[in-house]
XYZ file of C-alpha atoms in Angstrom:
409
model
C -34.475 102.893 -40.598
C -36.753 101.580 -38.042
C -39.760 100.247 -39.297
C -42.380 100.578 -35.512
C -45.485 102.086 -36.664
C -45.034 105.783 -36.498
C -48.065 108.342 -35.047
C -48.832 111.192 -36.816
C -46.898 114.234 -36.611
C -49.451 117.240 -35.074
C -46.823 119.901 -35.265
C -46.312 121.984 -38.430
C -42.746 122.150 -39.682
C -40.258 124.452 -38.293
C -38.930 126.763 -40.934
C -36.463 125.274 -43.770
C -38.224 125.953 -46.513
C -40.791 128.273 -48.796
C -43.298 129.263 -46.533
C -46.312 126.877 -49.370
C -43.915 123.223 -46.381
C -46.081 125.123 -43.726
C -49.324 123.912 -43.314
C -49.263 120.765 -46.231
C -48.947 117.874 -43.970
C -46.147 115.656 -43.124
C -46.002 113.609 -47.085
C -46.879 117.149 -49.036
C -44.668 119.254 -47.508
C -41.540 116.419 -47.703
C -42.439 115.965 -51.112
C -42.244 119.790 -52.205
C -39.472 119.949 -50.234
C -38.398 117.336 -52.531
C -38.988 118.920 -56.186
C -36.465 122.234 -54.303
C -34.062 120.270 -53.628
C -33.529 118.205 -57.186
C -34.960 115.084 -55.163
C -36.609 112.860 -57.418
C -39.050 110.374 -57.396
C -40.310 108.062 -60.077
C -44.237 109.009 -60.720
C -44.647 104.972 -60.537
C -43.384 105.175 -56.656
C -45.797 107.063 -54.013
C -44.775 107.892 -50.572
C -47.602 106.720 -48.386
C -48.521 105.355 -44.760
C -51.459 102.761 -46.841
C -50.622 99.792 -48.467
C -47.173 99.417 -46.078
C -45.635 97.151 -43.363
C -45.470 99.678 -40.819
C -45.441 103.861 -40.286
C -44.116 105.797 -43.993
C -42.907 103.622 -47.035
C -42.828 103.145 -50.301
C -45.576 101.735 -52.370
C -45.786 101.353 -56.418
C -48.398 103.101 -58.461
C -47.330 100.921 -61.471
C -46.252 97.562 -62.537
C -42.217 98.592 -62.025
C -39.580 96.200 -63.829
C -35.587 95.605 -63.173
C -33.905 97.907 -63.526
C -35.977 101.096 -63.215
C -35.068 104.097 -61.259
C -37.270 104.722 -58.515
C -35.470 108.162 -56.975
C -32.771 110.073 -57.277
C -31.001 111.938 -54.189
C -28.759 114.469 -54.799
C -25.990 114.654 -52.534
C -27.194 118.242 -51.695
C -29.102 117.260 -50.432
C -28.165 114.292 -48.242
C -27.500 114.983 -44.280
C -24.137 114.651 -42.539
C -20.952 115.735 -40.887
C -19.736 117.693 -44.240
C -23.728 119.244 -45.832
C -25.009 120.738 -41.873
C -24.824 124.197 -41.425
C -22.182 122.898 -38.975
C -19.342 121.619 -40.516
C -16.907 123.338 -40.612
C -16.765 123.448 -36.786
C -17.179 119.447 -37.005
C -14.248 119.148 -39.029
C -12.485 121.469 -36.833
C -13.562 119.524 -34.175
C -12.812 115.527 -35.785
C -9.977 114.997 -33.887
C -12.295 115.386 -30.147
C -15.259 112.985 -31.919
C -13.621 110.352 -32.440
C -15.208 106.999 -31.732
C -15.411 104.011 -32.723
C -19.399 104.041 -33.764
C -18.325 106.788 -36.090
C -21.519 108.398 -35.415
C -20.684 111.751 -33.048
C -20.174 113.735 -35.827
C -23.497 112.661 -37.275
C -25.519 113.116 -34.039
C -23.989 116.369 -33.191
C -24.601 117.437 -36.828
C -28.610 115.749 -36.699
C -28.915 117.192 -33.815
C -28.224 121.206 -34.455
C -30.679 120.651 -37.379
C -33.368 119.775 -35.869
C -33.693 123.044 -33.446
C -32.005 125.188 -36.237
C -34.957 127.891 -36.867
C -34.156 127.994 -40.593
C -33.090 124.176 -40.960
C -33.575 123.155 -44.837
C -34.475 120.062 -43.699
C -37.112 120.073 -42.019
C -39.199 119.229 -43.689
C -37.885 116.208 -44.406
C -37.782 115.910 -40.114
C -41.183 116.018 -41.136
C -41.732 112.585 -41.729
C -40.838 111.991 -38.914
C -43.152 112.447 -35.534
C -40.442 110.034 -33.197
C -37.986 113.323 -33.800
C -40.420 116.450 -32.414
C -39.654 116.622 -28.867
C -36.092 116.373 -29.780
C -36.554 120.142 -30.975
C -35.092 121.860 -28.022
C -31.283 124.166 -28.132
C -28.505 122.074 -27.970
C -27.122 123.503 -25.241
C -29.529 123.605 -22.179
C -28.643 122.483 -19.512
C -32.837 121.633 -18.576
C -33.286 118.740 -21.970
C -29.565 117.819 -22.763
C -29.654 113.944 -20.667
C -28.034 110.236 -21.786
C -31.623 109.402 -22.166
C -31.549 112.509 -25.261
C -28.606 110.561 -26.619
C -29.627 107.497 -26.183
C -32.584 107.985 -28.359
C -30.656 109.721 -31.018
C -27.828 107.007 -31.214
C -31.214 105.145 -31.665
C -32.210 107.265 -33.935
C -28.755 107.322 -36.483
C -29.040 103.306 -35.449
C -31.755 103.470 -37.842
C -31.958 105.576 -40.421
C -28.965 106.212 -41.336
C -26.864 104.244 -44.254
C -23.265 104.394 -44.148
C -21.428 103.923 -48.960
C -19.770 101.147 -48.753
C -16.041 101.487 -49.970
C -13.998 100.881 -53.195
C -12.802 97.291 -53.880
C -9.176 99.563 -54.120
C -9.717 101.380 -50.645
C -10.783 98.765 -48.685
C -7.936 99.248 -45.997
C -9.130 102.591 -45.451
C -10.938 103.848 -42.057
C -15.024 103.142 -42.840
C -16.728 105.696 -44.950
C -18.945 107.393 -41.877
C -22.564 107.316 -41.840
C -25.691 109.715 -43.585
C -28.807 110.727 -43.308
C -30.250 109.798 -46.908
C -33.861 111.168 -47.615
C -37.149 108.915 -49.461
C -33.563 106.138 -48.746
C -34.646 106.313 -45.332
C -38.260 105.225 -45.820
C -38.621 101.895 -47.052
C -39.294 99.087 -45.171
C -37.147 96.139 -44.698
C -37.348 92.877 -46.446
C -34.421 90.350 -46.296
C -35.963 89.060 -49.801
C -35.612 93.115 -51.170
C -36.722 93.892 -54.531
C -35.033 97.538 -53.990
C -31.241 98.673 -53.990
C -29.578 101.410 -53.194
C -26.259 102.197 -56.052
C -23.776 105.202 -55.067
C -22.516 107.515 -57.291
C -19.957 110.284 -57.268
C -23.186 113.205 -57.673
C -26.167 111.130 -57.370
C -27.380 107.736 -54.559
C -29.884 106.008 -57.223
C -32.665 103.563 -55.797
C -33.441 100.776 -58.686
C -35.767 98.010 -58.786
C -34.149 94.688 -58.580
C -37.105 92.713 -59.528
C -40.565 92.975 -60.472
C -43.232 94.818 -58.452
C -46.836 94.639 -58.859
C -48.988 97.861 -58.685
C -49.991 98.325 -55.236
C -46.978 96.552 -53.641
C -44.393 98.018 -50.985
C -40.889 98.715 -51.850
C -38.101 96.803 -49.520
C -34.837 97.952 -49.109
C -32.054 96.018 -46.715
C -30.627 97.175 -43.565
C -28.095 93.863 -44.539
C -27.713 90.329 -44.239
C -29.279 90.079 -40.242
C -30.328 88.017 -37.480
C -33.184 88.673 -36.195
C -31.543 89.151 -33.098
C -30.120 92.284 -34.630
C -33.304 93.760 -36.611
C -34.621 93.842 -32.948
C -32.184 95.653 -31.366
C -31.810 97.929 -33.844
C -34.511 97.934 -36.052
C -37.029 97.037 -33.087
C -38.729 94.319 -35.203
C -37.777 90.693 -36.304
C -38.512 87.906 -39.255
C -41.184 85.542 -38.835
C -39.645 82.000 -38.913
C -38.987 80.964 -42.074
C -38.744 84.498 -43.653
C -35.359 85.774 -42.670
C -33.106 83.710 -44.148
C -30.408 85.949 -42.912
C -31.196 84.976 -39.665
C -28.455 82.766 -37.503
C -27.334 80.759 -33.680
C -24.373 81.253 -32.735
C -22.479 77.986 -30.526
C -20.238 80.125 -27.818
C -16.786 79.175 -28.049
C -16.539 78.312 -24.728
C -19.072 76.070 -24.711
C -17.001 74.410 -27.559
C -14.660 73.895 -25.181
C -16.777 72.625 -22.573
C -18.008 70.141 -25.428
C -14.663 68.710 -26.241
C -13.899 68.211 -22.358
C -16.817 66.115 -21.818
C -14.284 63.567 -23.898
C -11.805 63.618 -21.622
C -10.621 60.268 -19.390
C -7.472 61.395 -17.892
C -5.762 64.281 -16.378
C -2.783 64.026 -18.627
C -6.143 64.482 -21.393
C -7.773 67.308 -20.574
C -4.445 68.993 -19.746
C -3.557 68.329 -23.377
C -7.114 70.044 -24.516
C -6.422 72.829 -22.841
C -2.611 73.432 -24.781
C -4.617 73.222 -27.588
C -6.968 75.785 -26.786
C -4.205 78.362 -25.232
C -2.378 77.563 -28.873
C -6.485 78.743 -30.603
C -6.138 81.741 -28.182
C -2.896 82.750 -29.577
C -3.498 81.758 -33.193
C -6.605 84.018 -32.375
C -9.093 82.186 -33.399
C -11.304 82.010 -29.939
C -11.761 83.778 -27.020
C -13.260 83.914 -23.651
C -16.931 86.413 -25.148
C -16.303 84.852 -29.025
C -19.006 83.111 -30.671
C -19.219 80.828 -33.573
C -22.030 82.194 -35.919
C -24.151 79.882 -37.605
C -26.376 80.534 -40.745
C -28.843 78.554 -42.408
C -26.529 77.365 -45.221
C -22.839 78.136 -44.144
C -20.850 77.635 -40.937
C -20.307 82.183 -41.193
C -16.912 82.049 -38.315
C -15.974 79.771 -41.119
C -12.074 79.761 -40.974
C -12.623 80.083 -37.044
C -14.493 76.667 -36.323
C -12.543 74.902 -38.577
C -9.360 75.377 -37.061
C -10.911 74.773 -34.281
C -12.693 71.104 -34.787
C -8.531 70.623 -36.746
C -6.896 71.994 -33.644
C -9.450 70.175 -31.223
C -9.727 66.534 -32.501
C -6.339 66.055 -34.819
C -4.302 63.406 -33.392
C -1.859 64.594 -30.471
C 1.780 63.819 -32.756
C -0.096 66.066 -35.829
C -0.598 69.308 -33.287
C 2.887 68.571 -31.905
C 3.866 68.956 -34.881
C 1.756 71.650 -36.467
C 2.277 73.741 -33.069
C 6.658 73.436 -33.129
C 5.979 75.272 -36.959
C 3.863 77.410 -35.213
C 0.421 76.002 -37.870
C -0.289 74.927 -41.119
C 0.113 76.491 -44.510
C -3.187 77.533 -46.644
C -4.211 74.769 -48.795
C -4.531 72.990 -46.137
C -7.300 75.535 -44.106
C -9.557 74.988 -47.401
C -9.840 71.390 -47.578
C -12.995 70.841 -45.002
C -16.139 73.800 -46.428
C -18.730 74.710 -43.349
C -21.545 74.290 -46.000
C -24.487 72.999 -44.511
C -24.227 70.266 -47.517
C -20.898 69.280 -46.051
C -21.224 68.706 -42.506
C -22.013 65.051 -43.348
C -18.988 64.803 -44.359
C -16.734 65.871 -42.184
C -15.079 63.369 -39.976
C -16.698 61.930 -38.322
C -14.810 63.379 -34.485
C -15.585 66.472 -36.130
C -19.469 65.708 -36.403
C -18.876 64.798 -33.015
C -18.121 67.513 -31.390
C -20.302 69.614 -33.793
C -22.691 67.948 -31.882
C -21.798 68.438 -28.534
C -21.890 71.956 -28.370
C -25.093 71.742 -30.310
C -26.741 69.853 -27.627
C -24.771 72.071 -25.182
C -26.337 75.206 -26.476
C -29.567 74.333 -26.660
C -29.303 72.994 -22.800
C -28.968 76.930 -22.289
C -32.472 78.078 -23.485
C -35.001 77.148 -21.058
C -38.375 75.839 -22.818
C -37.579 73.319 -26.627
C -38.599 73.670 -29.396
C -41.522 71.897 -28.459
C -42.735 74.124 -26.657
C -42.102 77.107 -29.117
C -43.833 74.799 -31.524
C -46.916 74.624 -29.311
C -46.756 78.404 -28.764
C -46.621 79.664 -31.824
C -49.447 76.862 -33.914
C -52.004 78.209 -30.783
C -53.210 80.797 -32.743
C -54.933 82.285 -29.342
C -52.458 81.526 -26.864
C -50.040 83.458 -29.372
C -52.422 86.974 -30.020
C -52.412 86.724 -25.665
C -48.526 87.079 -25.115
C -47.076 91.274 -25.861
C -45.613 92.189 -28.484
C -42.122 91.760 -26.160
C -42.355 87.803 -25.966
C -43.450 87.107 -29.199
C -40.309 89.368 -30.730
C -38.404 87.048 -28.182
C -40.336 83.745 -29.245
C -39.556 84.433 -32.761
C -35.915 84.960 -31.918
C -35.411 82.093 -30.235
C -36.950 79.674 -32.262
C -35.403 81.027 -35.843
C -32.273 80.168 -33.484
C -33.181 76.609 -31.875
C -34.404 76.284 -35.537
C -30.924 76.444 -37.443
C -29.393 74.762 -34.540
C -31.639 71.684 -34.225
C -30.771 71.468 -39.326
C -27.281 71.539 -37.447
C -28.206 69.341 -34.644
C -29.710 66.852 -37.942
C -27.193 67.012 -40.977
C -24.203 65.667 -37.718
C -26.061 63.110 -36.616
């Protein structure tokens, strides 16, 4: 769900609805379409551009209590590879359309409905001004380009939802993405006040905390660090709002920090042997990273195992290597929550600290420089939007790293 400011659509919705929809402003046309397809909005909420953080959003007309239903979307109103007008074709070509992301069928469904003269979703598309320039014949060679598909991929990344699997189905392939009208209007906050619930016939948006009259209703795009938000949705949460923010320590940086502590060639070779063993266990890799959050290490198993193998006595390493690993009980003895970091073995803390210091050296500026920028409003406002977003991403990462630095001291 993109949250960048959107320009008002100036063209009328194309087909797909009653004549009454034509000539209406986008919100009125969308609400008329909602009534027709059975998408029920609570009288306590309103779709609006006023009072929102960006573009269209949803605002409380009256105070909403936790557990109250905000709106209900029948599954027939969802736009997916199974509900679009070319669903049979997409099903027939399913094998040829497979991809790692699973987005290709939805991309084709979306592009087809955008240019279909009588698409039932046209009033829904009217809330997306950025889609207007995509309304052209699907297979026209003049407009078929890599840029076009990049735009569509960005759209699906920003607006689509993916229904979670049931616990008993966790070994199945993920559900394909789908477009959920009304739900994709909501903007994002980590500390959101609404949540989308799935059921066989309907999807329901339910309030999770009190929402005062006039306040915006927020969903969450998931637990995302600022670098993920800027990549997928084009915005970041300024520090300290994003409680899901993370910082990466490259796995090879931990190896470099460990090698710094070796003095003789024999020690260096032994450490590289330990690293090769970790690679064999698939705990580390040349391109991987350990992910550090505000409250815990998200890649806990990988980092715990790495610290243990790199810091254990040589005799213990030989024994474990010969036994091809150790039991699960031993792996659980050292939790990597932030509260537990100071209790780790001194050798573990030292290696972590050295790794953090090496990571901080990869940034072009230090923390104080960026604190000064953020605290000087006159200077900060002169930065471009891109520079401001990049600064917020870096600052959040450095704050997490400095927290870890303090905990390992």
